[in-house]
């Protein structure tokens, strides 16, 4: 019997765009079909042709509802995929809100770009996919119980395992041609609210493991310690007299914070009114309510009906929050790139009595990162906004396993008879995790997008096709990232120089470097 093969279509030497194609006999299965997210170069990959024929795919196995794992499903359906999308029931419920929201953003983005005057003579940009594609994808979703065997396509056996990352998240076990494969999806940390620690089978032939935080160990904080950090921050913010604005991810982080706030208020440690101002976060919270029996630490479900919690719906209700003081406002998006949070930032950033508290990851180049890095002014919808509010952060909330938790998860899957593939990570994280795991495993691979491997039972993987070398540069840090980093920190660095004279000198020396390049260009032009 021939062995199955895997082709890496995303999350190879990069974090996002998760998509693996497993082929065996005539069957073809995708594990995830995610959106590429990040720099413009990375996001451009979303518009490239798929590395496979969408119509030839028999089924999709979906690890979880985050868009970097699910966000290209509507496009897959738009290109003719008609098979089932297997996932947990909670993931299926979450797709009902995540995919239409993503489609609306795609439609708005296309519309915005087509309106731009400088594009007047160019052909209109089509949205990546439409609301209709998203709805069709939702119709194709089928739910299965965790740890229950099923046949996603002829010749394949599959099983989903709790991944402890977000509501509904799972790792995917696949057996074909006698070879057992396990795809981690995203793995959650220990000490995560709501979810048990990740699980999985013992003994696999090939393991594909995420490495997002493969080079980082978090300072261990228990749920109780995290609540104490939050209590300190909230009390300090309220004592200042203004509002406490917390940018949140609508899914999971919002509900974690609500749980912690509810417990602090119930035990008399805090007195506050909490406004949840994000329609997506409100809908995600509703889905948590539907699944509260599967979740840990829910108490009597107070996060859904706490007298201090107010879910705003209409834009008018949202606007009314502008005139408040002493309120806690949770709003999305989590990195401040879109959504109602921008509106709250516009009103609260200039207030020296208000506080902005970051509780989630802020990617390079986002507004959240700019504020967190200490910008004195930010540009929002064509306006300069002064930053006078207190900027605070708590880093102990995480939905991802850190370095030692990833190692422990891999250990628990042993024996790994064939190869361990490290996926979903940036170069540094991948290499660090590889070094840490090297001694105990026969073969560790860091696959590139486009590579295809044979996955035989009981033996290391064999590479059958090389990757897309031209992507290597696109996926590595580009100069625009370095530039954004430099600009963000420049003012602060300059301020730290002792005198005005030395500051002027530093600027003049930077000017010199730029001038040297200009001179060089001029000389070449004269010579050529
Ligand atoms: Zn995720």
Short mmCIF file of C-alpha atoms and ligand atoms in Angstrom, two decimals:
data_model
loop_
_atom_site.label_atom_id
_atom_site.label_comp_id
_atom_site.label_asym_id
_atom_site.label_seq_id
_atom_site.Cartn_x
_atom_site.Cartn_y
_atom_site.Cartn_z
CA UNK A 1 0.00 0.00 0.00
CA UNK A 2 1.35 3.45 -0.86
CA UNK A 3 1.83 6.06 1.85
CA UNK A 4 -0.18 9.28 2.15
CA UNK A 5 1.41 12.61 1.21
CA UNK A 6 1.12 16.09 2.72
CA UNK A 7 1.55 19.35 0.83
CA UNK A 8 2.11 22.55 2.79
CA UNK A 9 0.00 25.41 1.39
CA UNK A 10 0.30 27.79 4.36
CA UNK A 11 1.78 28.26 7.85
CA UNK A 12 5.14 27.01 6.51
CA UNK A 13 7.90 29.20 7.96
CA UNK A 14 5.20 31.72 8.82
CA UNK A 15 2.42 31.87 11.41
CA UNK A 16 -0.73 32.41 9.37
CA UNK A 17 -2.51 30.91 6.34
CA UNK A 18 -2.76 27.42 7.89
CA UNK A 19 -3.52 24.89 5.14
CA UNK A 20 -2.26 21.32 4.65
CA UNK A 21 -3.39 19.01 1.87
CA UNK A 22 -3.29 15.30 2.64
CA UNK A 23 -3.66 12.93 -0.33
CA UNK A 24 -4.07 9.18 -0.25
CA UNK A 25 -5.26 7.03 -3.14
CA UNK A 26 -7.84 9.17 -4.85
CA UNK A 27 -8.83 11.02 -1.68
CA UNK A 28 -7.84 14.61 -0.96
CA UNK A 29 -8.36 16.32 2.37
CA UNK A 30 -7.45 19.78 3.62
CA UNK A 31 -6.58 20.40 7.24
CA UNK A 32 -7.58 24.09 7.66
CA UNK A 33 -7.96 26.72 4.95
CA UNK A 34 -6.79 29.90 6.62
CA UNK A 35 -6.23 33.52 5.73
CA UNK A 36 -2.72 34.96 5.53
CA UNK A 37 -2.52 37.91 7.93
CA UNK A 38 0.24 40.42 8.59
CA UNK A 39 2.27 42.60 6.27
CA UNK A 40 0.95 43.62 2.85
CA UNK A 41 3.32 41.12 1.16
CA UNK A 42 1.99 38.28 3.27
CA UNK A 43 -1.65 39.31 2.76
CA UNK A 44 -1.12 39.38 -1.01
CA UNK A 45 -0.83 35.58 -0.81
CA UNK A 46 -4.59 35.44 -0.19
CA UNK A 47 -5.16 36.44 -3.81
CA UNK A 48 -2.79 33.90 -5.36
CA UNK A 49 -4.28 30.82 -6.99
CA UNK A 50 -4.69 27.88 -4.58
CA UNK A 51 -1.95 25.25 -4.93
CA UNK A 52 -4.69 22.66 -5.68
CA UNK A 53 -7.98 22.36 -7.52
CA UNK A 54 -10.75 23.36 -5.09
CA UNK A 55 -13.20 21.06 -6.87
CA UNK A 56 -10.93 18.04 -6.33
CA UNK A 57 -10.93 18.37 -2.51
CA UNK A 58 -13.20 15.79 -0.83
CA UNK A 59 -13.39 17.30 2.66
CA UNK A 60 -11.90 19.87 5.03
CA UNK A 61 -10.97 19.16 8.64
CA UNK A 62 -11.02 22.45 10.52
CA UNK A 63 -9.04 22.89 13.76
CA UNK A 64 -10.74 26.09 14.96
CA UNK A 65 -12.61 29.25 14.02
CA UNK A 66 -9.75 31.79 14.05
CA UNK A 67 -9.49 33.34 10.59
CA UNK A 68 -5.87 32.34 10.03
CA UNK A 69 -7.21 28.76 10.07
CA UNK A 70 -10.71 29.21 8.58
CA UNK A 71 -10.70 32.52 6.70
CA UNK A 72 -10.20 31.18 3.16
CA UNK A 73 -13.05 28.64 3.38
CA UNK A 74 -15.48 31.02 1.62
CA UNK A 75 -12.98 31.41 -1.22
CA UNK A 76 -12.57 27.61 -1.41
CA UNK A 77 -16.35 27.28 -1.70
CA UNK A 78 -16.44 30.14 -4.20
CA UNK A 79 -14.05 28.14 -6.38
CA UNK A 80 -16.25 25.05 -6.38
CA UNK A 81 -15.49 23.02 -3.23
CA UNK A 82 -18.72 21.17 -2.36
CA UNK A 83 -17.60 18.69 0.33
CA UNK A 84 -18.14 18.73 4.10
CA UNK A 85 -16.15 20.94 6.51
CA UNK A 86 -15.70 18.79 9.63
CA UNK A 87 -15.21 20.55 12.98
CA UNK A 88 -16.51 20.60 16.54
CA UNK A 89 -20.00 21.96 17.13
CA UNK A 90 -18.67 25.05 18.91
CA UNK A 91 -16.40 25.81 15.94
CA UNK A 92 -19.36 25.44 13.60
CA UNK A 93 -21.37 27.88 15.72
CA UNK A 94 -18.47 30.33 15.72
CA UNK A 95 -18.16 30.13 11.92
CA UNK A 96 -21.69 31.59 11.79
CA UNK A 97 -20.31 34.87 13.13
CA UNK A 98 -16.66 34.82 12.03
CA UNK A 99 -17.06 34.12 8.30
CA UNK A 100 -19.84 36.67 7.54
CA UNK A 101 -17.85 39.27 9.49
CA UNK A 102 -14.74 38.46 7.44
CA UNK A 103 -16.76 38.63 4.21
CA UNK A 104 -18.15 42.06 5.11
CA UNK A 105 -14.62 43.31 5.76
CA UNK A 106 -13.49 41.93 2.36
CA UNK A 107 -16.44 43.58 0.59
CA UNK A 108 -15.86 46.92 2.35
CA UNK A 109 -12.14 46.80 1.62
CA UNK A 110 -12.75 46.25 -2.12
CA UNK A 111 -15.34 49.04 -2.18
CA UNK A 112 -12.99 51.43 -0.38
CA UNK A 113 -10.16 50.74 -2.80
CA UNK A 114 -12.41 51.09 -5.84
CA UNK A 115 -13.65 54.48 -4.60
CA UNK A 116 -10.15 55.89 -4.49
CA UNK A 117 -9.84 58.58 -7.14
CA UNK A 118 -6.41 57.43 -8.30
CA UNK A 119 -7.94 54.12 -9.34
CA UNK A 120 -10.61 55.71 -11.53
CA UNK A 121 -9.20 54.28 -14.78
CA UNK A 122 -8.28 50.86 -13.43
CA UNK A 123 -10.51 47.77 -13.52
CA UNK A 124 -12.47 47.36 -10.27
CA UNK A 125 -11.03 45.11 -7.53
CA UNK A 126 -13.23 42.14 -6.73
CA UNK A 127 -13.61 41.25 -3.05
CA UNK A 128 -11.67 38.11 -2.06
CA UNK A 129 -15.06 36.57 -1.36
CA UNK A 130 -18.61 37.65 -0.63
CA UNK A 131 -21.20 37.19 2.10
CA UNK A 132 -22.90 34.60 -0.14
CA UNK A 133 -19.67 32.53 -0.28
CA UNK A 134 -19.38 32.73 3.52
CA UNK A 135 -22.96 31.54 3.97
CA UNK A 136 -22.38 28.65 1.64
CA UNK A 137 -19.27 27.60 3.56
CA UNK A 138 -21.30 27.64 6.80
CA UNK A 139 -23.89 25.37 5.17
CA UNK A 140 -21.15 22.87 4.35
CA UNK A 141 -19.92 22.65 7.99
CA UNK A 142 -20.62 19.32 9.79
CA UNK A 143 -19.99 18.80 13.47
CA UNK A 144 -18.38 15.84 15.20
CA UNK A 145 -17.72 15.00 18.86
CA UNK A 146 -14.19 15.10 20.27
CA UNK A 147 -12.33 11.76 20.44
CA UNK A 148 -14.86 10.03 18.18
CA UNK A 149 -13.67 8.25 15.09
CA UNK A 150 -15.23 9.11 11.71
CA UNK A 151 -14.50 8.74 8.01
CA UNK A 152 -14.08 12.21 6.46
CA UNK A 153 -13.44 10.71 3.01
CA UNK A 154 -13.00 7.13 1.72
CA UNK A 155 -9.71 5.66 2.95
CA UNK A 156 -9.28 8.17 5.82
CA UNK A 157 -10.06 7.77 9.51
CA UNK A 158 -10.14 10.92 11.63
CA UNK A 159 -10.50 11.98 15.25
CA UNK A 160 -10.56 15.44 16.89
CA UNK A 161 -8.83 16.14 20.23
CA UNK A 162 -9.24 19.10 22.57
CA UNK A 163 -6.50 21.66 21.83
CA UNK A 164 -7.31 23.99 24.76
CA UNK A 165 -6.74 27.12 22.64
CA UNK A 166 -10.17 28.74 22.17
CA UNK A 167 -13.79 27.62 22.32
CA UNK A 168 -14.18 24.62 19.99
CA UNK A 169 -10.47 24.27 19.15
CA UNK A 170 -9.16 20.82 18.24
CA UNK A 171 -6.12 18.95 17.01
CA UNK A 172 -6.76 16.65 14.05
CA UNK A 173 -5.67 13.01 13.98
CA UNK A 174 -5.75 11.35 10.55
CA UNK A 175 -4.98 7.77 9.62
CA UNK A 176 -4.52 6.73 6.00
CA UNK A 177 -2.61 3.78 4.49
CA UNK A 178 -1.59 2.65 7.99
CA UNK A 179 0.15 5.97 8.73
CA UNK A 180 -1.04 7.99 11.73
CA UNK A 181 -0.70 11.78 11.44
CA UNK A 182 -1.51 14.43 14.02
CA UNK A 183 -1.99 18.14 13.22
CA UNK A 184 -1.82 20.23 16.40
CA UNK A 185 -3.75 23.28 15.14
CA UNK A 186 -3.13 26.04 17.69
CA UNK A 187 -2.42 24.74 21.18
CA UNK A 188 -3.58 26.46 24.35
CA UNK A 189 -1.54 27.09 27.50
CA UNK A 190 -1.97 25.53 30.91
CA UNK A 191 -3.92 27.77 33.29
CA UNK A 192 -6.31 28.85 30.55
CA UNK A 193 -9.77 29.92 31.65
CA UNK A 194 -12.64 27.78 30.27
CA UNK A 195 -10.58 24.97 28.71
CA UNK A 196 -8.87 21.79 29.86
CA UNK A 197 -5.21 21.37 28.89
CA UNK A 198 -4.64 20.07 25.34
CA UNK A 199 -4.97 16.34 24.71
CA UNK A 200 -3.93 13.93 21.98
CA UNK A 201 -3.11 10.34 21.16
CA UNK A 202 0.14 8.67 22.27
CA UNK A 203 2.22 7.21 19.48
CA UNK A 204 1.99 8.71 15.98
CA UNK A 205 3.96 8.33 12.76
CA UNK A 206 4.06 12.02 11.86
CA UNK A 207 3.40 15.04 14.02
CA UNK A 208 2.76 18.56 12.67
CA UNK A 209 3.14 20.95 15.58
CA UNK A 210 2.58 24.71 15.78
CA UNK A 211 5.51 26.82 17.04
CA UNK A 212 4.05 30.32 17.44
CA UNK A 213 5.78 30.83 20.81
CA UNK A 214 8.50 28.22 20.29
CA UNK A 215 11.18 30.62 21.55
CA UNK A 216 9.34 32.21 24.46
CA UNK A 217 8.61 31.15 28.01
CA UNK A 218 5.95 33.17 29.74
CA UNK A 219 6.22 33.97 33.37
CA UNK A 220 3.84 31.46 34.87
CA UNK A 221 0.76 33.15 36.30
CA UNK A 222 -2.17 31.30 37.77
CA UNK A 223 -5.71 32.42 37.00
CA UNK A 224 -5.83 33.90 40.51
CA UNK A 225 -2.61 35.90 40.01
CA UNK A 226 -3.89 37.20 36.67
CA UNK A 227 -7.06 38.39 38.37
CA UNK A 228 -4.96 40.20 40.96
CA UNK A 229 -3.01 42.02 38.16
CA UNK A 230 -6.30 43.02 36.60
CA UNK A 231 -7.66 44.23 39.94
CA UNK A 232 -4.61 46.46 40.44
CA UNK A 233 -4.88 47.95 36.95
CA UNK A 234 -8.62 48.56 37.15
CA UNK A 235 -8.41 50.18 40.58
CA UNK A 236 -5.59 52.48 39.50
CA UNK A 237 -7.47 53.44 36.34
CA UNK A 238 -10.71 54.20 38.14
CA UNK A 239 -8.86 56.22 40.76
CA UNK A 240 -7.64 58.51 37.98
CA UNK A 241 -11.26 59.43 37.31
CA UNK A 242 -11.47 58.81 33.56
CA UNK A 243 -12.46 55.71 31.63
CA UNK A 244 -10.62 52.44 31.32
CA UNK A 245 -10.60 51.39 27.66
CA UNK A 246 -9.53 47.81 26.93
CA UNK A 247 -9.01 46.81 23.28
CA UNK A 248 -10.05 43.15 23.05
CA UNK A 249 -10.33 40.32 20.57
CA UNK A 250 -14.04 39.61 20.22
CA UNK A 251 -13.59 35.88 20.53
CA UNK A 252 -12.25 34.38 23.76
CA UNK A 253 -10.27 37.31 25.25
CA UNK A 254 -13.48 39.29 25.80
CA UNK A 255 -15.10 36.37 27.62
CA UNK A 256 -11.95 35.68 29.70
CA UNK A 257 -11.90 39.29 30.86
CA UNK A 258 -15.62 39.23 31.63
CA UNK A 259 -15.08 36.14 33.76
CA UNK A 260 -12.27 37.79 35.71
CA UNK A 261 -14.19 41.07 36.12
CA UNK A 262 -17.32 39.22 37.27
CA UNK A 263 -15.34 37.30 39.91
CA UNK A 264 -13.62 40.48 41.14
CA UNK A 265 -16.93 42.36 41.38
CA UNK A 266 -18.73 39.43 43.06
CA UNK A 267 -16.09 39.07 45.73
CA UNK A 268 -16.38 42.77 46.55
CA UNK A 269 -12.84 43.57 45.37
CA UNK A 270 -14.09 45.88 42.59
CA UNK A 271 -17.01 48.18 41.96
CA UNK A 272 -17.43 49.11 38.33
CA UNK A 273 -19.78 49.27 35.39
CA UNK A 274 -18.54 47.35 32.36
CA UNK A 275 -19.62 48.15 28.80
CA UNK A 276 -19.03 45.60 26.06
CA UNK A 277 -19.10 47.65 22.89
CA UNK A 278 -18.53 45.28 19.99
CA UNK A 279 -21.36 43.54 18.15
CA UNK A 280 -19.01 40.65 17.27
CA UNK A 281 -17.94 40.25 20.91
CA UNK A 282 -21.59 40.23 22.03
CA UNK A 283 -22.42 37.52 19.50
CA UNK A 284 -19.34 35.48 20.46
CA UNK A 285 -20.41 35.72 24.12
CA UNK A 286 -23.83 34.33 23.11
CA UNK A 287 -22.09 31.31 21.61
CA UNK A 288 -20.17 30.81 24.86
CA UNK A 289 -23.54 30.77 26.61
CA UNK A 290 -24.74 28.03 24.27
CA UNK A 291 -21.68 25.94 25.13
CA UNK A 292 -21.31 26.78 28.81
CA UNK A 293 -21.77 23.16 29.89
CA UNK A 294 -18.60 22.17 28.02
CA UNK A 295 -16.61 24.97 29.64
CA UNK A 296 -14.75 25.01 32.93
CA UNK A 297 -14.98 27.62 35.64
CA UNK A 298 -18.34 28.99 34.45
CA UNK A 299 -19.95 29.24 37.91
CA UNK A 300 -23.61 30.08 37.35
CA UNK A 301 -22.80 31.68 33.99
CA UNK A 302 -22.65 35.16 35.53
CA UNK A 303 -20.70 36.55 32.58
CA UNK A 304 -23.93 36.39 30.55
CA UNK A 305 -26.23 38.18 32.96
CA UNK A 306 -24.08 40.10 35.43
CA UNK A 307 -25.90 43.25 36.63
CA UNK A 308 -22.70 45.31 36.10
CA UNK A 309 -22.28 44.22 32.47
CA UNK A 310 -23.91 46.17 29.65
CA UNK A 311 -23.79 44.91 26.07
CA UNK A 312 -24.31 47.87 23.75
CA UNK A 313 -25.90 47.19 20.40
CA UNK A 314 -26.76 50.30 18.41
CA UNK A 315 -24.31 52.96 17.28
CA UNK A 316 -26.30 55.49 19.39
CA UNK A 317 -25.71 53.46 22.55
CA UNK A 318 -22.05 53.26 21.62
CA UNK A 319 -21.85 57.05 21.10
CA UNK A 320 -23.46 57.67 24.48
CA UNK A 321 -20.40 56.12 26.13
CA UNK A 322 -18.36 59.15 24.98
CA UNK A 323 -19.79 61.36 27.65
CA UNK A 324 -19.01 58.93 30.48
CA UNK A 325 -16.33 58.84 33.13
CA UNK A 326 -15.37 55.97 35.41
CA UNK A 327 -16.53 53.26 33.02
CA UNK A 328 -14.72 50.14 31.85
CA UNK A 329 -15.13 49.85 28.08
CA UNK A 330 -14.22 46.61 26.28
CA UNK A 331 -14.20 47.05 22.53
CA UNK A 332 -12.79 45.40 19.39
CA UNK A 333 -10.72 45.05 17.31
CA UNK A 334 -7.98 43.85 19.59
CA UNK A 335 -5.13 45.59 17.74
CA UNK A 336 -7.16 48.79 17.20
CA UNK A 337 -7.07 48.46 13.41
CA UNK A 338 -10.84 48.68 12.90
CA UNK A 339 -14.17 48.62 14.72
CA UNK A 340 -15.67 50.67 17.53
CA UNK A 341 -12.48 50.69 19.60
CA UNK A 342 -11.14 53.44 17.33
CA UNK A 343 -13.96 55.68 18.31
CA UNK A 344 -13.28 55.13 22.04
CA UNK A 345 -9.59 55.76 21.50
CA UNK A 346 -10.34 59.04 19.77
CA UNK A 347 -12.25 60.23 22.83
CA UNK A 348 -10.07 58.75 25.53
CA UNK A 349 -6.49 58.98 24.24
CA UNK A 350 -6.41 62.79 24.72
CA UNK A 351 -7.81 62.53 28.29
CA UNK A 352 -5.06 62.42 30.89
CA UNK A 353 -7.49 60.87 33.38
CA UNK A 354 -8.29 57.91 31.09
CA UNK A 355 -6.37 54.65 30.78
CA UNK A 356 -5.83 52.32 27.83
CA UNK A 357 -5.06 48.78 28.97
CA UNK A 358 -3.65 46.25 26.49
CA UNK A 359 -4.27 42.59 27.27
CA UNK A 360 -3.44 40.99 23.92
CA UNK A 361 -0.69 40.64 21.36
CA UNK A 362 -0.08 43.79 19.23
CA UNK A 363 1.51 43.05 15.85
CA UNK A 364 4.13 45.28 14.25
CA UNK A 365 2.67 48.19 12.36
CA UNK A 366 -0.77 48.17 14.03
CA UNK A 367 -2.24 51.19 15.81
CA UNK A 368 -2.26 49.20 19.06
CA UNK A 369 1.48 48.61 18.79
CA UNK A 370 2.15 52.27 18.01
CA UNK A 371 0.27 53.38 21.13
CA UNK A 372 1.86 50.69 23.28
CA UNK A 373 5.33 51.71 22.09
CA UNK A 374 4.78 55.19 23.48
CA UNK A 375 3.76 57.40 20.55
CA UNK A 376 2.92 60.95 21.67
CA UNK A 377 0.41 61.43 18.83
CA UNK A 378 -1.33 59.02 16.52
CA UNK A 379 -3.05 59.56 13.23
CA UNK A 380 -6.64 58.27 13.14
CA UNK A 381 -9.05 58.74 10.21
CA UNK A 382 -7.08 61.69 8.90
CA UNK A 383 -6.83 63.42 12.27
CA UNK A 384 -3.95 63.86 14.71
CA UNK A 385 -4.86 62.58 18.16
CA UNK A 386 -2.67 63.44 21.15
CA UNK A 387 -1.90 60.61 23.55
CA UNK A 388 -2.29 61.87 27.13
CA UNK A 389 -4.00 58.81 28.62
CA UNK A 390 -2.10 56.30 30.76
CA UNK A 391 -0.97 53.36 28.62
CA UNK A 392 -0.82 50.07 30.51
CA UNK A 393 -0.50 46.39 29.68
CA UNK A 394 -0.95 42.95 31.21
CA UNK A 395 0.86 40.15 29.30
CA UNK A 396 -0.28 37.17 31.27
CA UNK A 397 -3.39 36.46 29.20
CA UNK A 398 -2.56 34.06 26.40
CA UNK A 399 -4.35 31.57 24.19
CA UNK A 400 -1.09 29.93 23.10
CA UNK A 401 1.16 27.33 24.65
CA UNK A 402 4.64 28.71 25.31
CA UNK A 403 7.97 26.99 24.64
CA UNK A 404 7.93 24.55 27.56
CA UNK A 405 4.24 23.77 27.09
CA UNK A 406 4.84 22.96 23.40
CA UNK A 407 7.73 20.69 24.37
CA UNK A 408 5.55 18.95 26.96
CA UNK A 409 2.80 18.43 24.39
CA UNK A 410 5.24 16.86 21.91
CA UNK A 411 6.69 14.66 24.69
CA UNK A 412 3.21 13.38 25.51
CA UNK A 413 2.65 12.32 21.88
CA UNK A 414 5.76 10.06 21.81
CA UNK A 415 6.74 7.73 20.34
CA UNK A 416 6.88 9.73 17.10
CA UNK A 417 8.01 6.98 14.73
CA UNK A 418 8.48 9.17 11.65
CA UNK A 419 8.97 12.95 11.48
CA UNK A 420 8.06 15.97 13.52
CA UNK A 421 7.17 18.97 11.33
CA UNK A 422 7.38 22.38 12.97
CA UNK A 423 4.82 24.76 11.46
CA UNK A 424 3.05 28.06 12.33
CA UNK A 425 6.07 30.01 13.42
CA UNK A 426 8.54 32.67 12.50
CA UNK A 427 12.11 31.68 11.71
CA UNK A 428 13.49 32.30 15.22
CA UNK A 429 10.72 30.41 17.01
CA UNK A 430 11.02 27.45 14.64
CA UNK A 431 14.80 27.16 14.93
CA UNK A 432 14.75 27.53 18.73
CA UNK A 433 12.11 24.85 19.18
CA UNK A 434 13.96 22.56 16.77
CA UNK A 435 17.15 22.87 18.85
CA UNK A 436 15.25 22.12 22.04
CA UNK A 437 13.58 18.99 20.67
CA UNK A 438 16.44 17.63 18.56
CA UNK A 439 17.87 15.04 20.94
CA UNK A 440 14.72 12.99 21.47
CA UNK A 441 13.36 12.57 17.95
CA UNK A 442 14.51 10.78 14.80
CA UNK A 443 13.63 13.54 12.31
CA UNK A 444 12.58 17.19 12.66
CA UNK A 445 11.61 19.20 9.60
CA UNK A 446 10.71 22.85 9.08
CA UNK A 447 8.69 22.72 5.86
CA UNK A 448 8.29 25.57 3.39
CA UNK A 449 5.13 26.54 1.56
CA UNK A 450 4.84 24.44 -1.60
CA UNK A 451 6.78 21.44 -0.27
CA UNK A 452 5.27 17.96 -0.54
CA UNK A 453 6.29 14.96 1.60
CA UNK A 454 5.52 11.28 1.63
CA UNK A 455 4.47 10.17 5.14
CA UNK A 456 5.16 6.44 5.45
CA UNK A 457 4.19 4.46 8.56
CA UNK A 458 7.09 3.96 10.96
CA UNK A 459 9.71 5.87 8.94
CA UNK A 460 10.80 9.51 8.44
CA UNK A 461 9.05 11.64 5.84
CA UNK A 462 10.51 11.87 2.34
CA UNK A 463 10.45 15.14 0.45
CA UNK A 464 8.83 14.76 -2.98
CA UNK A 465 8.62 18.39 -4.12
CA UNK A 466 10.57 21.50 -3.20
CA UNK A 467 8.96 24.67 -1.88
CA UNK A 468 8.36 28.07 -3.36
CA UNK A 469 11.73 29.71 -2.95
CA UNK A 470 10.40 33.08 -4.14
CA UNK A 471 8.21 33.26 -1.03
CA UNK A 472 11.13 33.05 1.34
CA UNK A 473 11.85 36.74 1.07
CA UNK A 474 8.19 37.76 1.26
CA UNK A 475 7.76 35.85 4.49
CA UNK A 476 10.87 37.11 6.19
CA UNK A 477 10.90 40.48 7.88
CA UNK A 478 10.80 43.13 5.19
CA UNK A 479 12.31 46.61 5.32
CA UNK A 480 8.88 48.14 5.92
CA UNK A 481 8.69 46.30 9.24
CA UNK A 482 12.13 47.51 10.22
CA UNK A 483 11.17 51.01 9.15
CA UNK A 484 7.95 50.99 11.18
CA UNK A 485 9.92 49.78 14.18
CA UNK A 486 12.51 52.50 13.81
CA UNK A 487 9.99 55.30 13.35
CA UNK A 488 7.97 54.20 16.34
CA UNK A 489 10.98 54.21 18.63
CA UNK A 490 12.89 57.11 17.14
CA UNK A 491 11.34 59.90 19.16
CA UNK A 492 11.75 58.06 22.44
CA UNK A 493 15.36 57.20 21.63
CA UNK A 494 16.07 60.82 20.76
CA UNK A 495 14.47 62.02 23.97
CA UNK A 496 16.82 59.80 25.93
CA UNK A 497 19.87 61.59 24.49
CA UNK A 498 21.19 64.00 27.09
CA UNK A 499 21.21 67.43 25.44
CA UNK A 500 19.62 69.28 22.56
CA UNK A 501 23.03 69.70 20.99
CA UNK A 502 23.69 65.94 21.01
CA UNK A 503 20.18 65.29 19.68
CA UNK A 504 20.80 67.67 16.77
CA UNK A 505 24.09 65.93 16.11
CA UNK A 506 22.46 62.49 16.07
CA UNK A 507 19.87 63.74 13.57
CA UNK A 508 22.59 65.30 11.40
CA UNK A 509 24.46 61.99 11.32
CA UNK A 510 21.32 60.14 10.24
CA UNK A 511 20.83 62.79 7.56
CA UNK A 512 24.39 62.12 6.38
CA UNK A 513 23.67 58.44 5.84
CA UNK A 514 20.61 59.21 3.71
CA UNK A 515 22.59 61.85 1.75
CA UNK A 516 25.34 59.33 1.01
CA UNK A 517 22.80 57.12 -0.78
CA UNK A 518 21.48 60.13 -2.72
CA UNK A 519 25.04 61.12 -3.76
CA UNK A 520 25.73 57.59 -4.83
CA UNK A 521 22.61 57.61 -7.05
CA UNK A 522 23.59 60.95 -8.58
CA UNK A 523 27.12 59.74 -9.40
CA UNK A 524 25.77 56.59 -11.02
CA UNK A 525 23.35 58.60 -13.11
CA UNK A 526 26.14 60.90 -14.29
CA UNK A 527 28.41 57.97 -15.08
CA UNK A 528 25.70 55.94 -16.79
ZN1 LIG B 1 -5.87 30.30 16.79
#
